[in-house]
Short mmCIF file of N, CA, C and O in Angstrom, two decimals:
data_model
loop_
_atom_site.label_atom_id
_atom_site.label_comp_id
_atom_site.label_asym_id
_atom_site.label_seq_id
_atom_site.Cartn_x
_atom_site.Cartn_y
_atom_site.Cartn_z
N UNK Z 26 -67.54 -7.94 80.84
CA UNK Z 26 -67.79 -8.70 79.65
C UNK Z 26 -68.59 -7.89 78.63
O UNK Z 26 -68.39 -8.13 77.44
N UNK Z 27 -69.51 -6.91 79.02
CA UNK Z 27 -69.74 -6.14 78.13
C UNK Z 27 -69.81 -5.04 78.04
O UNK Z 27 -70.75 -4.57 77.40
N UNK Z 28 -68.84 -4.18 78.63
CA UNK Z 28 -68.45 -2.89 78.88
C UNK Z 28 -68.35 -1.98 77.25
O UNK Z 28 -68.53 -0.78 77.04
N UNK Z 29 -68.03 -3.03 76.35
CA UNK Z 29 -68.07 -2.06 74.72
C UNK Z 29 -69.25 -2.32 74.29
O UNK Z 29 -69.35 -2.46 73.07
N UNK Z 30 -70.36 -2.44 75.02
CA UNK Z 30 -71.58 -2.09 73.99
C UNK Z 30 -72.05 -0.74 74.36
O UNK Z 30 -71.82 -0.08 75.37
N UNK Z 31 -72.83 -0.45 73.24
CA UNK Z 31 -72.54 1.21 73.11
C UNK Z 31 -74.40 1.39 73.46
O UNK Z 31 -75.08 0.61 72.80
N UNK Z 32 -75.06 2.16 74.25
CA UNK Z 32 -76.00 2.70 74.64
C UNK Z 32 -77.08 3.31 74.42
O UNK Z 32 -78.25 3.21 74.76
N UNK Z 33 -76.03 4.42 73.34
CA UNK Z 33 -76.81 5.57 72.24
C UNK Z 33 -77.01 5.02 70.89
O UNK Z 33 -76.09 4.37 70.39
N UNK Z 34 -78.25 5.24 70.14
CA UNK Z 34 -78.65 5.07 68.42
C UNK Z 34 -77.67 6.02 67.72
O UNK Z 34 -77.47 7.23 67.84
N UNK Z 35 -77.14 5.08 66.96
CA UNK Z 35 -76.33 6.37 66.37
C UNK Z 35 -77.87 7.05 65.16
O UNK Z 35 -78.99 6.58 64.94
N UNK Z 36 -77.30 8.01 64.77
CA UNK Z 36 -78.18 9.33 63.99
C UNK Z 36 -77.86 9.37 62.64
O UNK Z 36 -78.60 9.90 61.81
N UNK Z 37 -76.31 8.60 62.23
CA UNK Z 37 -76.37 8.66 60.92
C UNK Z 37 -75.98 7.42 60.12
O UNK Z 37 -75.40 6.59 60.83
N UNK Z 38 -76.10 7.13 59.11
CA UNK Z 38 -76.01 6.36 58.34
C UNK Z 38 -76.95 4.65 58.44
O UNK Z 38 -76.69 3.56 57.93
N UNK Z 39 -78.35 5.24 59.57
CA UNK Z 39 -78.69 4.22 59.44
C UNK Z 39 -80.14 4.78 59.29
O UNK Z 39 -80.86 4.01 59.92
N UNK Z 40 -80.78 5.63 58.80
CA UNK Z 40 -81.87 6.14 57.98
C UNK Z 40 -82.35 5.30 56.85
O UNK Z 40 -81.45 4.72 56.23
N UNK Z 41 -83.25 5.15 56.56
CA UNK Z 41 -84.12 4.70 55.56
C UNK Z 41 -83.84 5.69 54.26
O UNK Z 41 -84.19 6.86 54.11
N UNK Z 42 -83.09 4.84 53.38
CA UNK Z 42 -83.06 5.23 52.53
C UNK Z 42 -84.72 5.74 51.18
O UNK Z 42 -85.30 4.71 50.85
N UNK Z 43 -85.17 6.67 50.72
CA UNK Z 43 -86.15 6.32 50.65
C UNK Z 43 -86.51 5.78 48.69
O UNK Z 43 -85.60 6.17 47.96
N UNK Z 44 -87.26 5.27 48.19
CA UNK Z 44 -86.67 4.67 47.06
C UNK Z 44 -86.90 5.71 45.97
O UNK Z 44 -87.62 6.70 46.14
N UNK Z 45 -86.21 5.43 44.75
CA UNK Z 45 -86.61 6.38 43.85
C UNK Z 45 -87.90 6.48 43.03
O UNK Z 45 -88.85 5.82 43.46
N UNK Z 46 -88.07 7.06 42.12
CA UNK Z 46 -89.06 7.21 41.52
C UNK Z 46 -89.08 6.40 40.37
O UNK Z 46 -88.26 6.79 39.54
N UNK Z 47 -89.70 5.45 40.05
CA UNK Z 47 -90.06 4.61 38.95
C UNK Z 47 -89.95 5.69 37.50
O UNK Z 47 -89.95 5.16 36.39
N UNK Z 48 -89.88 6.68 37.58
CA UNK Z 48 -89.26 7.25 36.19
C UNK Z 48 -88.34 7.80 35.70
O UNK Z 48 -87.88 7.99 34.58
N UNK Z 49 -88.10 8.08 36.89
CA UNK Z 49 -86.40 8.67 37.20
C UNK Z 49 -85.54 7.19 36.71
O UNK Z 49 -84.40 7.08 36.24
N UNK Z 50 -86.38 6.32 36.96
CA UNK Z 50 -85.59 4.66 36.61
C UNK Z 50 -85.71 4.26 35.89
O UNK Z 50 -85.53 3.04 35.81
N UNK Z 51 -85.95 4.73 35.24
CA UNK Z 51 -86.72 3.92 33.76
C UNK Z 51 -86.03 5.14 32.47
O UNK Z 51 -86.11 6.37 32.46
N UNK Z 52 -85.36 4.16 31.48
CA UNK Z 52 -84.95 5.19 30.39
C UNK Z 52 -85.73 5.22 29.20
O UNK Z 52 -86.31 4.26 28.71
N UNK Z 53 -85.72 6.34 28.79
CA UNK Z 53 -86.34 6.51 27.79
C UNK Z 53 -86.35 6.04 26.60
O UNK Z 53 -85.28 5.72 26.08
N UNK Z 54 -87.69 5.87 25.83
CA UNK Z 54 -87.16 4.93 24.41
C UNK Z 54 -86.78 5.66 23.76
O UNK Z 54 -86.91 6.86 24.01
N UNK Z 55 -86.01 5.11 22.44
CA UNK Z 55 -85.44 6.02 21.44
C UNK Z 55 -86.30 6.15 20.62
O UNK Z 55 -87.41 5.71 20.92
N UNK Z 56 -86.13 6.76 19.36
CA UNK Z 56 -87.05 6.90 18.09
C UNK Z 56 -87.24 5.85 17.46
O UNK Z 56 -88.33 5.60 16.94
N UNK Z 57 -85.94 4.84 17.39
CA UNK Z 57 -86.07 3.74 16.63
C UNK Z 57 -87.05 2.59 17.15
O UNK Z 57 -87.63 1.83 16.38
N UNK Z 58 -87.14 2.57 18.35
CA UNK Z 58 -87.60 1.83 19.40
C UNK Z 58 -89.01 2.15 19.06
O UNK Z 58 -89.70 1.27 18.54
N UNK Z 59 -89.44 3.19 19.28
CA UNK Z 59 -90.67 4.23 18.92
C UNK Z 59 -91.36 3.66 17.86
O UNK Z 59 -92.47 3.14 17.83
N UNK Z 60 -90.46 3.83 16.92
CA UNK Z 60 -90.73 3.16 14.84
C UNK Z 60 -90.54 1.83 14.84
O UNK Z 60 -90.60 1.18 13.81
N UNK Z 61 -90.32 1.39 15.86
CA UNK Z 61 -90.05 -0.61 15.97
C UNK Z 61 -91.46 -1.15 16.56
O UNK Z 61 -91.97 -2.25 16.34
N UNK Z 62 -91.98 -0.06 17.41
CA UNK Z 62 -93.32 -0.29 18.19
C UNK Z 62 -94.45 -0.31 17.52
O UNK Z 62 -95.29 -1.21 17.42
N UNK Z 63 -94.39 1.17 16.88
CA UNK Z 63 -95.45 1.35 15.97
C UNK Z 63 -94.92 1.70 13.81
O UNK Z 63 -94.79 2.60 12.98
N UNK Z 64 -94.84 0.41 13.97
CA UNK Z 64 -94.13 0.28 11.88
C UNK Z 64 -95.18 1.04 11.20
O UNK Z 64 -96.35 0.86 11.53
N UNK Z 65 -94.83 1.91 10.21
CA UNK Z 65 -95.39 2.57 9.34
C UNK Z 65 -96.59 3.37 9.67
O UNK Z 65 -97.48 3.73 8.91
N UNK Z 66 -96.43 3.63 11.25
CA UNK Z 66 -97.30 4.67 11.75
C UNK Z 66 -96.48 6.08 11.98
O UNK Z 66 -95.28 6.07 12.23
N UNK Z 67 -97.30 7.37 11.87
CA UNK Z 67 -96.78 8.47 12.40
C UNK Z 67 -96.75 8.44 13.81
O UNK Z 67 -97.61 7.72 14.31
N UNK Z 68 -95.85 9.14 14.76
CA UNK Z 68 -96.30 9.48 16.11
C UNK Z 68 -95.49 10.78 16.68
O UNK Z 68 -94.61 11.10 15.88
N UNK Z 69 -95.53 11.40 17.52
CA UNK Z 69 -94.95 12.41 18.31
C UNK Z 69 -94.94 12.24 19.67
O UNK Z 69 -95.89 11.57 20.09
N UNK Z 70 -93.97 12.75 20.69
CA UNK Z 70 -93.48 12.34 21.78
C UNK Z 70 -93.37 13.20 22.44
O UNK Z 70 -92.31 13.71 22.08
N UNK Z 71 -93.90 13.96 23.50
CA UNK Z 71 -94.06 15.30 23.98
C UNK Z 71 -93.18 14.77 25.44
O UNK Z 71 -93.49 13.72 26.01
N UNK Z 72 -92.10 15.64 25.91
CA UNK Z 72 -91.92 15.05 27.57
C UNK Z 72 -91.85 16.82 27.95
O UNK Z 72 -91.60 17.84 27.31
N UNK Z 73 -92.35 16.34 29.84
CA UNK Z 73 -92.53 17.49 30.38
C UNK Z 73 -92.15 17.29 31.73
O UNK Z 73 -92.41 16.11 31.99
N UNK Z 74 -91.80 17.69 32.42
CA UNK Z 74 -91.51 17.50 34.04
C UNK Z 74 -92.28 18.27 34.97
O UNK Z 74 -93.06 19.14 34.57
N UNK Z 75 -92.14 18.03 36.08
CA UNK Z 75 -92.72 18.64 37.06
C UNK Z 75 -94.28 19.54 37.06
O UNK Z 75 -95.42 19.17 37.32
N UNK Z 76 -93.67 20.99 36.61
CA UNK Z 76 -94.88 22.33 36.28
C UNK Z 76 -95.65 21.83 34.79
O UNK Z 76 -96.71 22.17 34.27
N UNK Z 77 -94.68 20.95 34.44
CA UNK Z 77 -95.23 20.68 32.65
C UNK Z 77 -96.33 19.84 32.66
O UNK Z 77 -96.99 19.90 31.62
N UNK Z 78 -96.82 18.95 33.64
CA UNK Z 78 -98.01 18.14 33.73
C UNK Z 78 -99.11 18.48 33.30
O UNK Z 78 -99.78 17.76 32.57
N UNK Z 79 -99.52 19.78 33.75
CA UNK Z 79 -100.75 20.63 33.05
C UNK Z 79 -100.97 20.80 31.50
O UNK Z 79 -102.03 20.76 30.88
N UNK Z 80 -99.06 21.08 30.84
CA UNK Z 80 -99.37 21.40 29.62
C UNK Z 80 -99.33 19.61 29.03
O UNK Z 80 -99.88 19.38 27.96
N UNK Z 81 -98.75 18.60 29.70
CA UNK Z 81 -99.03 17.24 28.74
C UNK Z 81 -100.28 16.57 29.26
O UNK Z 81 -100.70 15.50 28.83
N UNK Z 82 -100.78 17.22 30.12
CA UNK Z 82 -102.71 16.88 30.44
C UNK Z 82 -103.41 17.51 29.15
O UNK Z 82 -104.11 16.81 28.43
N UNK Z 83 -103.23 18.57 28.94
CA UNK Z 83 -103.67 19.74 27.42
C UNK Z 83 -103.74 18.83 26.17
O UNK Z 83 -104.60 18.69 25.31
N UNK Z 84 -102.15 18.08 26.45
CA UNK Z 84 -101.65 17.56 24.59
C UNK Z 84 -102.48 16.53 24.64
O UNK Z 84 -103.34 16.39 23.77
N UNK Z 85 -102.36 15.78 25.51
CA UNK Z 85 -103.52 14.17 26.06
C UNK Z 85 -104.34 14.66 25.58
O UNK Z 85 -104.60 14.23 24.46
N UNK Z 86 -105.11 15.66 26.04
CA UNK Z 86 -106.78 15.90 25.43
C UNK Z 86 -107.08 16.31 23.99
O UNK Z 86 -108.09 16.12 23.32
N UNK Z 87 -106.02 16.87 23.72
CA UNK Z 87 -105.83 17.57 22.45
C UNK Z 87 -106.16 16.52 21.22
O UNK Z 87 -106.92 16.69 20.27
N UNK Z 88 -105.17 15.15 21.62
CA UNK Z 88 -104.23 14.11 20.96
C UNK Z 88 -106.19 13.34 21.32
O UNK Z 88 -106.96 13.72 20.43
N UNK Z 89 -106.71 12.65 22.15
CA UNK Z 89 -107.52 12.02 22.58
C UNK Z 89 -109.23 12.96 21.39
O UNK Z 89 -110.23 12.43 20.92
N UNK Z 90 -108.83 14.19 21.37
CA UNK Z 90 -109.82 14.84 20.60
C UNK Z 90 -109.80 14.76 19.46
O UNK Z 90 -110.80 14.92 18.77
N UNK Z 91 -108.30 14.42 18.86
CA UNK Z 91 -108.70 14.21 16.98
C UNK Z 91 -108.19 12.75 16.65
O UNK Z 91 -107.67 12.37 15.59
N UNK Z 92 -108.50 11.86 18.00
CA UNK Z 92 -108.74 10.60 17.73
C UNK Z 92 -107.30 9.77 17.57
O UNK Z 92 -107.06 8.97 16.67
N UNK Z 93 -106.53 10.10 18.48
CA UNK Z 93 -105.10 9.67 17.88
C UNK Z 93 -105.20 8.26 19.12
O UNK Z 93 -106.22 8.05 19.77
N UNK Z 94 -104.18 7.58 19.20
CA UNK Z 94 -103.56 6.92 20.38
C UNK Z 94 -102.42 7.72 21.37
O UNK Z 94 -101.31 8.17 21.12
N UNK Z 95 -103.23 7.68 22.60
CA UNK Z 95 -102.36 7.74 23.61
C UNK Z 95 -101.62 7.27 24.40
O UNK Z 95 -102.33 6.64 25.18
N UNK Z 96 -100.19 7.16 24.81
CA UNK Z 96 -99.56 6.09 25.46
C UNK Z 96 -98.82 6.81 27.05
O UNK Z 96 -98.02 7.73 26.86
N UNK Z 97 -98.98 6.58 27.92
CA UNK Z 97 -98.08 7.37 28.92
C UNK Z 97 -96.91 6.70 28.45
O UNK Z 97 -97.23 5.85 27.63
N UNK Z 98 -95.64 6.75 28.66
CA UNK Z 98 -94.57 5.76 29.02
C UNK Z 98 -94.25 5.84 30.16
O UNK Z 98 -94.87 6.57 30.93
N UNK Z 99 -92.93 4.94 30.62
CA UNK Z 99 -92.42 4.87 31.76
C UNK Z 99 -91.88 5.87 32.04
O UNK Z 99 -92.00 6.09 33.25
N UNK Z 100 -91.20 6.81 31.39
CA UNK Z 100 -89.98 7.81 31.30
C UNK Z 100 -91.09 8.92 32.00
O UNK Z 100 -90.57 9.80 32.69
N UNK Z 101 -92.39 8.95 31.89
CA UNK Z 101 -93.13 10.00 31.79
C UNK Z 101 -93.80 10.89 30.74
O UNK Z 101 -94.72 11.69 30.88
N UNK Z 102 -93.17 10.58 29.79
CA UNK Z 102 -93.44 11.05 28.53
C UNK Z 102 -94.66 10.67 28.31
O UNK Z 102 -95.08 9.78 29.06
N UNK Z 103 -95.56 11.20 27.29
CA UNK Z 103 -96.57 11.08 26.33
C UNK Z 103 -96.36 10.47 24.57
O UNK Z 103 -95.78 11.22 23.78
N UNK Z 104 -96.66 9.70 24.30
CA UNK Z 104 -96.80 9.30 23.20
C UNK Z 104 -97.90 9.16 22.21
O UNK Z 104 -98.70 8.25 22.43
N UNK Z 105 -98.08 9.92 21.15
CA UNK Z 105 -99.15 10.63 20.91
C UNK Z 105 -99.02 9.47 18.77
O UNK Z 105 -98.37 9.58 17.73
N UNK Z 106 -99.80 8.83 19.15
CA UNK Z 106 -99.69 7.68 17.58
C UNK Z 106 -101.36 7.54 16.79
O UNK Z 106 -102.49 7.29 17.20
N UNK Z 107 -100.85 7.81 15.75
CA UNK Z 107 -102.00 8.08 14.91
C UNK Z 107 -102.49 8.89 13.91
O UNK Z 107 -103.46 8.77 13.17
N UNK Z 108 -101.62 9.78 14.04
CA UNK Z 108 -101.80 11.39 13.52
C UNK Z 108 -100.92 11.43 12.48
O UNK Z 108 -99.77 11.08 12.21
N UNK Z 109 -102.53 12.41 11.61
CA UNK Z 109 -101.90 12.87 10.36
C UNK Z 109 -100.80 13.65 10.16
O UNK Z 109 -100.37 14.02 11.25
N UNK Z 110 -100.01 14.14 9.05
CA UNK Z 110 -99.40 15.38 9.19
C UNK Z 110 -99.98 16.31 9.59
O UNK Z 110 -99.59 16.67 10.70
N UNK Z 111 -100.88 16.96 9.11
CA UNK Z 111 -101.36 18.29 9.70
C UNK Z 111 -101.25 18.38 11.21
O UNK Z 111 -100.48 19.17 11.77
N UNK Z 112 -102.09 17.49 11.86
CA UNK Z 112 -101.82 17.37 13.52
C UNK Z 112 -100.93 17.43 14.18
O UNK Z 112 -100.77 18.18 15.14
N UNK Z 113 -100.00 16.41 13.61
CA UNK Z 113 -98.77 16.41 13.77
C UNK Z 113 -98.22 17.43 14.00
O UNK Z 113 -97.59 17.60 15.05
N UNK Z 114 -98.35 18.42 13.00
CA UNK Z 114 -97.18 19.61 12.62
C UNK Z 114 -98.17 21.09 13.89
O UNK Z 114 -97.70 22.20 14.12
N UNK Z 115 -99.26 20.64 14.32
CA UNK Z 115 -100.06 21.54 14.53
C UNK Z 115 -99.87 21.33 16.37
O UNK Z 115 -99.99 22.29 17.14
N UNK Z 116 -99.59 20.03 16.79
CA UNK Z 116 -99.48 19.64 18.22
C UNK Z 116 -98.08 20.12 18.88
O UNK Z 116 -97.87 20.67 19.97
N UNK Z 117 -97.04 19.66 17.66
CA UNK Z 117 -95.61 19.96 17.61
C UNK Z 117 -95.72 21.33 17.99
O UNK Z 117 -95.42 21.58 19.16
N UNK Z 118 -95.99 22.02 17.45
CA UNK Z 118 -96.01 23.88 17.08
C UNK Z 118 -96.37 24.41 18.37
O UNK Z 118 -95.54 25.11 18.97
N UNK Z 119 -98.01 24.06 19.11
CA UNK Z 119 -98.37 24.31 19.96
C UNK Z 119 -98.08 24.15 21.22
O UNK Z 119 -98.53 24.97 22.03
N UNK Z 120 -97.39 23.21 21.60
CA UNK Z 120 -96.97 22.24 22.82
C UNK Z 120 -95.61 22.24 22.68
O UNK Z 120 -95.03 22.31 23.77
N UNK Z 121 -94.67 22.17 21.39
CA UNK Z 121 -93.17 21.95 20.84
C UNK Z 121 -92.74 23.33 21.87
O UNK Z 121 -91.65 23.08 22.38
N UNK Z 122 -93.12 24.33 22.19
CA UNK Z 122 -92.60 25.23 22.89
C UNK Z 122 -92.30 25.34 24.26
O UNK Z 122 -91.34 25.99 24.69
N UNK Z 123 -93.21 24.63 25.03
CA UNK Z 123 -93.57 24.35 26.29
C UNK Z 123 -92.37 22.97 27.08
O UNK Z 123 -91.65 22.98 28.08
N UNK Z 124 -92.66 22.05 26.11
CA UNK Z 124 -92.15 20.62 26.32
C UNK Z 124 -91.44 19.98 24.42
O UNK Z 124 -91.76 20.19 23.25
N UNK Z 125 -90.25 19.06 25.26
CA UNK Z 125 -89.71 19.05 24.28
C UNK Z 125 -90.19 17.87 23.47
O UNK Z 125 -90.56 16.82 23.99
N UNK Z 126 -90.17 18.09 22.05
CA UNK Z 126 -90.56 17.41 21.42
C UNK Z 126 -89.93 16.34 20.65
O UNK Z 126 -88.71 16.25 20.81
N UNK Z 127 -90.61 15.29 19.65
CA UNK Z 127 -89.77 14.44 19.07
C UNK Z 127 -90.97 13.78 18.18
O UNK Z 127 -92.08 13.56 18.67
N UNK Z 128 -90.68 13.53 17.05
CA UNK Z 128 -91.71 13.27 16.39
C UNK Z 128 -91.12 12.03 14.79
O UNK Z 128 -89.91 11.96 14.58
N UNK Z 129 -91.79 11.47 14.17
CA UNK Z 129 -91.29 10.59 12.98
C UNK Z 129 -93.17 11.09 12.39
O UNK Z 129 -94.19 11.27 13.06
N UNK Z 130 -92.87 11.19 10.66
CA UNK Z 130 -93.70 11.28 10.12
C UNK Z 130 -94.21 9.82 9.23
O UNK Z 130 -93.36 9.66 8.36
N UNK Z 131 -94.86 9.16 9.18
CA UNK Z 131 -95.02 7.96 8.30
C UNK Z 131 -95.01 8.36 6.87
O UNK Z 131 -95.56 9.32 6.34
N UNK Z 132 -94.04 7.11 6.17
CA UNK Z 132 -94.42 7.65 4.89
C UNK Z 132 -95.55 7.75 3.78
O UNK Z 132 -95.56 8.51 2.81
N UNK Z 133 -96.56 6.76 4.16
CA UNK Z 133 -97.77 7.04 3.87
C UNK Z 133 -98.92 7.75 4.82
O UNK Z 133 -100.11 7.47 4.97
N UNK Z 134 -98.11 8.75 5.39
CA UNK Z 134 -99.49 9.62 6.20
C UNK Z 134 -100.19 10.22 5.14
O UNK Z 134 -99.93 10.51 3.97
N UNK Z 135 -101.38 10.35 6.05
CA UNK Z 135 -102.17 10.95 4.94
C UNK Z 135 -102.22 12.51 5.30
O UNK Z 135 -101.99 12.96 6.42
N UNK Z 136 -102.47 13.09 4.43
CA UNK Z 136 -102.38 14.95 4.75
C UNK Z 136 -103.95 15.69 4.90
O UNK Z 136 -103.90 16.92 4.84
N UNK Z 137 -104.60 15.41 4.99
CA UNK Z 137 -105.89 15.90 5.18
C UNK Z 137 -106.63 15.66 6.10
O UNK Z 137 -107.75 16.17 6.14
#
């Protein structure tokens, strides 16, 4: 009567799948989304992966030192809101090499 039950664990296909990473899952906002969040503010958007953590720990402090808003997102990214042009163009430049950038200028930023 029960000669077909089987003895041995099978080894495959019954592993624990293990789950993904909450940013790997999560998509990224767009620009418009960005300019829908924050209306008639400037901001810039630095993303970095893996080795890049160090350099978007840098922009955080950078961004946190001339008083801007900082946002992690889900994606992983940095969102950097507040900033004048000059900063702007000065964070972009510095960091824009490292990690890729994305940025909207407000039209009443101020330049000084």
């Amino acid at each position: 009567m029960f000669d077909c039950l089987e003895t041995h664990t099978p080894t495959t296909d019954c592993r624990a799948v293990a789950p993904q990473d909450a940013a790997t899952l999560a998509s990224p906002l767009t620009a418009v989304q960005i300019s829908r969040r924050h209306p008639g503010r400037s901001w810039l958007r630095l993303r970095g992966q893996g080795a890049q953590a160090a350099q978007l720990a840098r922009a955080r402090e950078v961004a946190l030192y001339l008083d801007a808003e900082v946002e992690r997102l889900d994606d992983g990214s940095l969102l950097i809101v507040g900033l004048n042009l000059n900063a702007t163009l000065t964070l972009s430049e510095r960091f824009g090499r490292e990690l890729a950038c994305e940025a909207q200028i407000a039209s009443a930023a101020q330049y000084g």
